[in-house]
C-alpha cells in the first residue's frame, strides 16, 4: 500500500503532542476455498486513520504512542463454479450455483500503536511505526444467486497489524 499523511505537532519542553490523519491506497487481498468448492475472497483497497500522538523528544529522536479512529474499504465475495465442474458440496446444487457475488463496504474501527521518529535535519524526518487496526465484527450480505436463492449474511472479523516506514517534512 502507498499513502500520505498530514498532521500538526506541539512541543512543550520534551513533550510532543500531535494530531495526524493518513490515507493509503493499494490491494491487500486474500482468497480461500472450502470443501464445498466455494471460493471466498476479501480485498482492502483503501484505509486511513485519524490519530492523536504523544511523544517524548530526546535530541533528534522521538519515541511516541498513538491512537484514534480507523476506516477501510473492504470488498468481500463468494464464488461457486458451475455444478458440472464440482463433485460434491453446496456448489453441486444447481438451484444455488453458479454464482460470483460480492459486496463492498466502508468499515469503521479504532487504531492503536507506537513508533520512533528521527529528525534528519530541521525540516525532514524519517519514522517507523507499528499500528493495530481493529474493525470488530462486520456483517456482509452479498445478495441472491442467479437462481434467486438469497445467500445468508455472514460475519467477518478483519483486523490489521501494520508496520510502516515514512518520510515527513515539517513546515517551520
mmCIF file with all atom_site columns, N, CA, C and O in Angstrom, residues 17-45:
data_model
loop_
_atom_site.group_PDB
_atom_site.id
_atom_site.type_symbol
_atom_site.label_atom_id
_atom_site.label_alt_id
_atom_site.label_comp_id
_atom_site.label_asym_id
_atom_site.label_entity_id
_atom_site.label_seq_id
_atom_site.pdbx_PDB_ins_code
_atom_site.Cartn_x
_atom_site.Cartn_y
_atom_site.Cartn_z
_atom_site.occupancy
_atom_site.B_iso_or_equiv
_atom_site.pdbx_formal_charge
_atom_site.auth_seq_id
_atom_site.auth_comp_id
_atom_site.auth_asym_id
_atom_site.auth_atom_id
_atom_site.pdbx_PDB_model_num
ATOM 1   N N  . UNK A 1 17 ? 2.951   16.721  21.543 1.00 0.00 ? 17 UNK A N  1
ATOM 2   C CA . UNK A 1 17 ? 1.563   16.316  21.319 1.00 0.00 ? 17 UNK A CA 1
ATOM 3   C C  . UNK A 1 17 ? 1.250   16.546  19.850 1.00 0.00 ? 17 UNK A C  1
ATOM 4   O O  . UNK A 1 17 ? 1.632   17.567  19.280 1.00 0.00 ? 17 UNK A O  1
ATOM 5   N N  . UNK A 1 18 ? 0.561   15.612  19.227 1.00 0.00 ? 18 UNK A N  1
ATOM 6   C CA . UNK A 1 18 ? 0.292   15.748  17.806 1.00 0.00 ? 18 UNK A CA 1
ATOM 7   C C  . UNK A 1 18 ? -1.059  15.199  17.411 1.00 0.00 ? 18 UNK A C  1
ATOM 8   O O  . UNK A 1 18 ? -1.697  14.439  18.143 1.00 0.00 ? 18 UNK A O  1
ATOM 9   N N  . UNK A 1 19 ? -1.482  15.603  16.235 1.00 0.00 ? 19 UNK A N  1
ATOM 10  C CA . UNK A 1 19 ? -2.698  15.113  15.604 1.00 0.00 ? 19 UNK A CA 1
ATOM 11  C C  . UNK A 1 19 ? -2.342  14.838  14.152 1.00 0.00 ? 19 UNK A C  1
ATOM 12  O O  . UNK A 1 19 ? -1.733  15.689  13.489 1.00 0.00 ? 19 UNK A O  1
ATOM 13  N N  . UNK A 1 20 ? -2.673  13.646  13.654 1.00 0.00 ? 20 UNK A N  1
ATOM 14  C CA . UNK A 1 20 ? -2.348  13.319  12.274 1.00 0.00 ? 20 UNK A CA 1
ATOM 15  C C  . UNK A 1 20 ? -3.452  12.492  11.638 1.00 0.00 ? 20 UNK A C  1
ATOM 16  O O  . UNK A 1 20 ? -4.172  11.763  12.311 1.00 0.00 ? 20 UNK A O  1
ATOM 17  N N  . UNK A 1 21 ? -3.579  12.658  10.332 1.00 0.00 ? 21 UNK A N  1
ATOM 18  C CA . UNK A 1 21 ? -4.528  11.894  9.522  1.00 0.00 ? 21 UNK A CA 1
ATOM 19  C C  . UNK A 1 21 ? -3.765  11.308  8.349  1.00 0.00 ? 21 UNK A C  1
ATOM 20  O O  . UNK A 1 21 ? -2.883  11.957  7.788  1.00 0.00 ? 21 UNK A O  1
ATOM 21  N N  . UNK A 1 22 ? -4.076  10.075  7.983  1.00 0.00 ? 22 UNK A N  1
ATOM 22  C CA . UNK A 1 22 ? -3.392  9.438   6.869  1.00 0.00 ? 22 UNK A CA 1
ATOM 23  C C  . UNK A 1 22 ? -4.378  8.627   6.040  1.00 0.00 ? 22 UNK A C  1
ATOM 24  O O  . UNK A 1 22 ? -5.453  8.265   6.505  1.00 0.00 ? 22 UNK A O  1
ATOM 25  N N  . UNK A 1 23 ? -3.993  8.377   4.816  1.00 0.00 ? 23 UNK A N  1
ATOM 26  C CA . UNK A 1 23 ? -4.778  7.547   3.914  1.00 0.00 ? 23 UNK A CA 1
ATOM 27  C C  . UNK A 1 23 ? -3.857  6.766   3.005  1.00 0.00 ? 23 UNK A C  1
ATOM 28  O O  . UNK A 1 23 ? -2.785  7.251   2.629  1.00 0.00 ? 23 UNK A O  1
ATOM 29  N N  . UNK A 1 24 ? -4.260  5.545   2.661  1.00 0.00 ? 24 UNK A N  1
ATOM 30  C CA . UNK A 1 24 ? -3.456  4.672   1.800  1.00 0.00 ? 24 UNK A CA 1
ATOM 31  C C  . UNK A 1 24 ? -4.340  3.986   0.784  1.00 0.00 ? 24 UNK A C  1
ATOM 32  O O  . UNK A 1 24 ? -5.492  3.649   1.072  1.00 0.00 ? 24 UNK A O  1
ATOM 33  N N  . UNK A 1 25 ? -3.789  3.771   -0.389 1.00 0.00 ? 25 UNK A N  1
ATOM 34  C CA . UNK A 1 25 ? -4.455  3.017   -1.447 1.00 0.00 ? 25 UNK A CA 1
ATOM 35  C C  . UNK A 1 25 ? -3.578  1.815   -1.788 1.00 0.00 ? 25 UNK A C  1
ATOM 36  O O  . UNK A 1 25 ? -2.373  1.868   -1.656 1.00 0.00 ? 25 UNK A O  1
ATOM 37  N N  . UNK A 1 26 ? -4.208  0.760   -2.233 1.00 0.00 ? 26 UNK A N  1
ATOM 38  C CA . UNK A 1 26 ? -3.454  -0.423  -2.623 1.00 0.00 ? 26 UNK A CA 1
ATOM 39  C C  . UNK A 1 26 ? -4.361  -1.620  -2.760 1.00 0.00 ? 26 UNK A C  1
ATOM 40  O O  . UNK A 1 26 ? -5.551  -1.485  -3.055 1.00 0.00 ? 26 UNK A O  1
ATOM 41  N N  . UNK A 1 27 ? -3.803  -2.786  -2.490 1.00 0.00 ? 27 UNK A N  1
ATOM 42  C CA . UNK A 1 27 ? -4.571  -4.013  -2.618 1.00 0.00 ? 27 UNK A CA 1
ATOM 43  C C  . UNK A 1 27 ? -4.039  -5.037  -1.621 1.00 0.00 ? 27 UNK A C  1
ATOM 44  O O  . UNK A 1 27 ? -3.000  -5.653  -1.855 1.00 0.00 ? 27 UNK A O  1
ATOM 45  N N  . UNK A 1 28 ? -4.763  -5.207  -0.525 1.00 0.00 ? 28 UNK A N  1
ATOM 46  C CA . UNK A 1 28 ? -4.482  -6.275  0.429  1.00 0.00 ? 28 UNK A CA 1
ATOM 47  C C  . UNK A 1 28 ? -5.564  -7.324  0.189  1.00 0.00 ? 28 UNK A C  1
ATOM 48  O O  . UNK A 1 28 ? -6.737  -7.082  0.478  1.00 0.00 ? 28 UNK A O  1
ATOM 49  N N  . UNK A 1 29 ? -5.196  -8.467  -0.369 1.00 0.00 ? 29 UNK A N  1
ATOM 50  C CA . UNK A 1 29 ? -6.198  -9.449  -0.783 1.00 0.00 ? 29 UNK A CA 1
ATOM 51  C C  . UNK A 1 29 ? -5.881  -10.829 -0.230 1.00 0.00 ? 29 UNK A C  1
ATOM 52  O O  . UNK A 1 29 ? -4.725  -11.190 -0.024 1.00 0.00 ? 29 UNK A O  1
ATOM 53  N N  . UNK A 1 30 ? -6.957  -11.609 -0.034 1.00 0.00 ? 30 UNK A N  1
ATOM 54  C CA . UNK A 1 30 ? -6.843  -12.987 0.418  1.00 0.00 ? 30 UNK A CA 1
ATOM 55  C C  . UNK A 1 30 ? -7.991  -13.781 -0.187 1.00 0.00 ? 30 UNK A C  1
ATOM 56  O O  . UNK A 1 30 ? -9.119  -13.293 -0.258 1.00 0.00 ? 30 UNK A O  1
ATOM 57  N N  . UNK A 1 31 ? -7.710  -15.001 -0.622 1.00 0.00 ? 31 UNK A N  1
ATOM 58  C CA . UNK A 1 31 ? -8.727  -15.889 -1.181 1.00 0.00 ? 31 UNK A CA 1
ATOM 59  C C  . UNK A 1 31 ? -8.543  -17.275 -0.588 1.00 0.00 ? 31 UNK A C  1
ATOM 60  O O  . UNK A 1 31 ? -7.412  -17.767 -0.483 1.00 0.00 ? 31 UNK A O  1
ATOM 61  N N  . UNK A 1 32 ? -9.648  -17.910 -0.190 1.00 0.00 ? 32 UNK A N  1
ATOM 62  C CA . UNK A 1 32 ? -9.624  -19.281 0.328  1.00 0.00 ? 32 UNK A CA 1
ATOM 63  C C  . UNK A 1 32 ? -10.743 -20.077 -0.337 1.00 0.00 ? 32 UNK A C  1
ATOM 64  O O  . UNK A 1 32 ? -11.764 -19.519 -0.727 1.00 0.00 ? 32 UNK A O  1
ATOM 65  N N  . UNK A 1 33 ? -10.532 -21.383 -0.460 1.00 0.00 ? 33 UNK A N  1
ATOM 66  C CA . UNK A 1 33 ? -11.562 -22.260 -0.994 1.00 0.00 ? 33 UNK A CA 1
ATOM 67  C C  . UNK A 1 33 ? -11.866 -23.318 0.044  1.00 0.00 ? 33 UNK A C  1
ATOM 68  O O  . UNK A 1 33 ? -10.960 -23.946 0.588  1.00 0.00 ? 33 UNK A O  1
ATOM 69  N N  . UNK A 1 34 ? -13.159 -23.526 0.324  1.00 0.00 ? 34 UNK A N  1
ATOM 70  C CA . UNK A 1 34 ? -13.525 -24.523 1.331  1.00 0.00 ? 34 UNK A CA 1
ATOM 71  C C  . UNK A 1 34 ? -13.827 -25.871 0.672  1.00 0.00 ? 34 UNK A C  1
ATOM 72  O O  . UNK A 1 34 ? -13.726 -26.030 -0.541 1.00 0.00 ? 34 UNK A O  1
ATOM 73  N N  . UNK A 1 35 ? -14.235 -26.844 1.468  1.00 0.00 ? 35 UNK A N  1
ATOM 74  C CA . UNK A 1 35 ? -14.524 -28.189 0.975  1.00 0.00 ? 35 UNK A CA 1
ATOM 75  C C  . UNK A 1 35 ? -15.764 -28.282 0.110  1.00 0.00 ? 35 UNK A C  1
ATOM 76  O O  . UNK A 1 35 ? -16.016 -29.311 -0.514 1.00 0.00 ? 35 UNK A O  1
ATOM 77  N N  . UNK A 1 36 ? -16.563 -27.245 0.051  1.00 0.00 ? 36 UNK A N  1
ATOM 78  C CA . UNK A 1 36 ? -17.765 -27.232 -0.780 1.00 0.00 ? 36 UNK A CA 1
ATOM 79  C C  . UNK A 1 36 ? -17.501 -26.617 -2.151 1.00 0.00 ? 36 UNK A C  1
ATOM 80  O O  . UNK A 1 36 ? -18.433 -26.306 -2.868 1.00 0.00 ? 36 UNK A O  1
ATOM 81  N N  . UNK A 1 37 ? -16.248 -26.394 -2.496 1.00 0.00 ? 37 UNK A N  1
ATOM 82  C CA . UNK A 1 37 ? -15.835 -25.749 -3.748 1.00 0.00 ? 37 UNK A CA 1
ATOM 83  C C  . UNK A 1 37 ? -16.202 -24.268 -3.781 1.00 0.00 ? 37 UNK A C  1
ATOM 84  O O  . UNK A 1 37 ? -16.129 -23.634 -4.808 1.00 0.00 ? 37 UNK A O  1
ATOM 85  N N  . UNK A 1 38 ? -16.604 -23.729 -2.667 1.00 0.00 ? 38 UNK A N  1
ATOM 86  C CA . UNK A 1 38 ? -16.936 -22.319 -2.558 1.00 0.00 ? 38 UNK A CA 1
ATOM 87  C C  . UNK A 1 38 ? -15.639 -21.543 -2.360 1.00 0.00 ? 38 UNK A C  1
ATOM 88  O O  . UNK A 1 38 ? -14.829 -21.875 -1.491 1.00 0.00 ? 38 UNK A O  1
ATOM 89  N N  . UNK A 1 39 ? -15.417 -20.517 -3.170 1.00 0.00 ? 39 UNK A N  1
ATOM 90  C CA . UNK A 1 39 ? -14.241 -19.671 -3.042 1.00 0.00 ? 39 UNK A CA 1
ATOM 91  C C  . UNK A 1 39 ? -14.673 -18.359 -2.395 1.00 0.00 ? 39 UNK A C  1
ATOM 92  O O  . UNK A 1 39 ? -15.598 -17.706 -2.869 1.00 0.00 ? 39 UNK A O  1
ATOM 93  N N  . UNK A 1 40 ? -14.032 -18.008 -1.299 1.00 0.00 ? 40 UNK A N  1
ATOM 94  C CA . UNK A 1 40 ? -14.334 -16.768 -0.581 1.00 0.00 ? 40 UNK A CA 1
ATOM 95  C C  . UNK A 1 40 ? -13.133 -15.838 -0.702 1.00 0.00 ? 40 UNK A C  1
ATOM 96  O O  . UNK A 1 40 ? -11.992 -16.280 -0.597 1.00 0.00 ? 40 UNK A O  1
ATOM 97  N N  . UNK A 1 41 ? -13.419 -14.555 -0.929 1.00 0.00 ? 41 UNK A N  1
ATOM 98  C CA . UNK A 1 41 ? -12.334 -13.602 -1.129 1.00 0.00 ? 41 UNK A CA 1
ATOM 99  C C  . UNK A 1 41 ? -12.592 -12.322 -0.347 1.00 0.00 ? 41 UNK A C  1
ATOM 100 O O  . UNK A 1 41 ? -13.737 -11.985 -0.046 1.00 0.00 ? 41 UNK A O  1
ATOM 101 N N  . UNK A 1 42 ? -11.518 -11.642 -0.032 1.00 0.00 ? 42 UNK A N  1
ATOM 102 C CA . UNK A 1 42 ? -11.588 -10.347 0.632  1.00 0.00 ? 42 UNK A CA 1
ATOM 103 C C  . UNK A 1 42 ? -10.466 -9.461  0.122  1.00 0.00 ? 42 UNK A C  1
ATOM 104 O O  . UNK A 1 42 ? -9.356  -9.938  -0.117 1.00 0.00 ? 42 UNK A O  1
ATOM 105 N N  . UNK A 1 43 ? -10.773 -8.179  -0.089 1.00 0.00 ? 43 UNK A N  1
ATOM 106 C CA . UNK A 1 43 ? -9.764  -7.255  -0.587 1.00 0.00 ? 43 UNK A CA 1
ATOM 107 C C  . UNK A 1 43 ? -9.978  -5.872  0.009  1.00 0.00 ? 43 UNK A C  1
ATOM 108 O O  . UNK A 1 43 ? -11.048 -5.292  -0.121 1.00 0.00 ? 43 UNK A O  1
ATOM 109 N N  . UNK A 1 44 ? -8.943  -5.348  0.681  1.00 0.00 ? 44 UNK A N  1
ATOM 110 C CA . UNK A 1 44 ? -8.964  -3.986  1.192  1.00 0.00 ? 44 UNK A CA 1
ATOM 111 C C  . UNK A 1 44 ? -8.276  -3.107  0.153  1.00 0.00 ? 44 UNK A C  1
ATOM 112 O O  . UNK A 1 44 ? -7.116  -3.323  -0.190 1.00 0.00 ? 44 UNK A O  1
ATOM 113 N N  . UNK A 1 45 ? -9.024  -2.115  -0.370 1.00 0.00 ? 45 UNK A N  1
ATOM 114 C CA . UNK A 1 45 ? -8.485  -1.251  -1.420 1.00 0.00 ? 45 UNK A CA 1
ATOM 115 C C  . UNK A 1 45 ? -8.000  0.097   -0.882 1.00 0.00 ? 45 UNK A C  1
ATOM 116 O O  . UNK A 1 45 ? -7.218  0.778   -1.542 1.00 0.00 ? 45 UNK A O  1
#
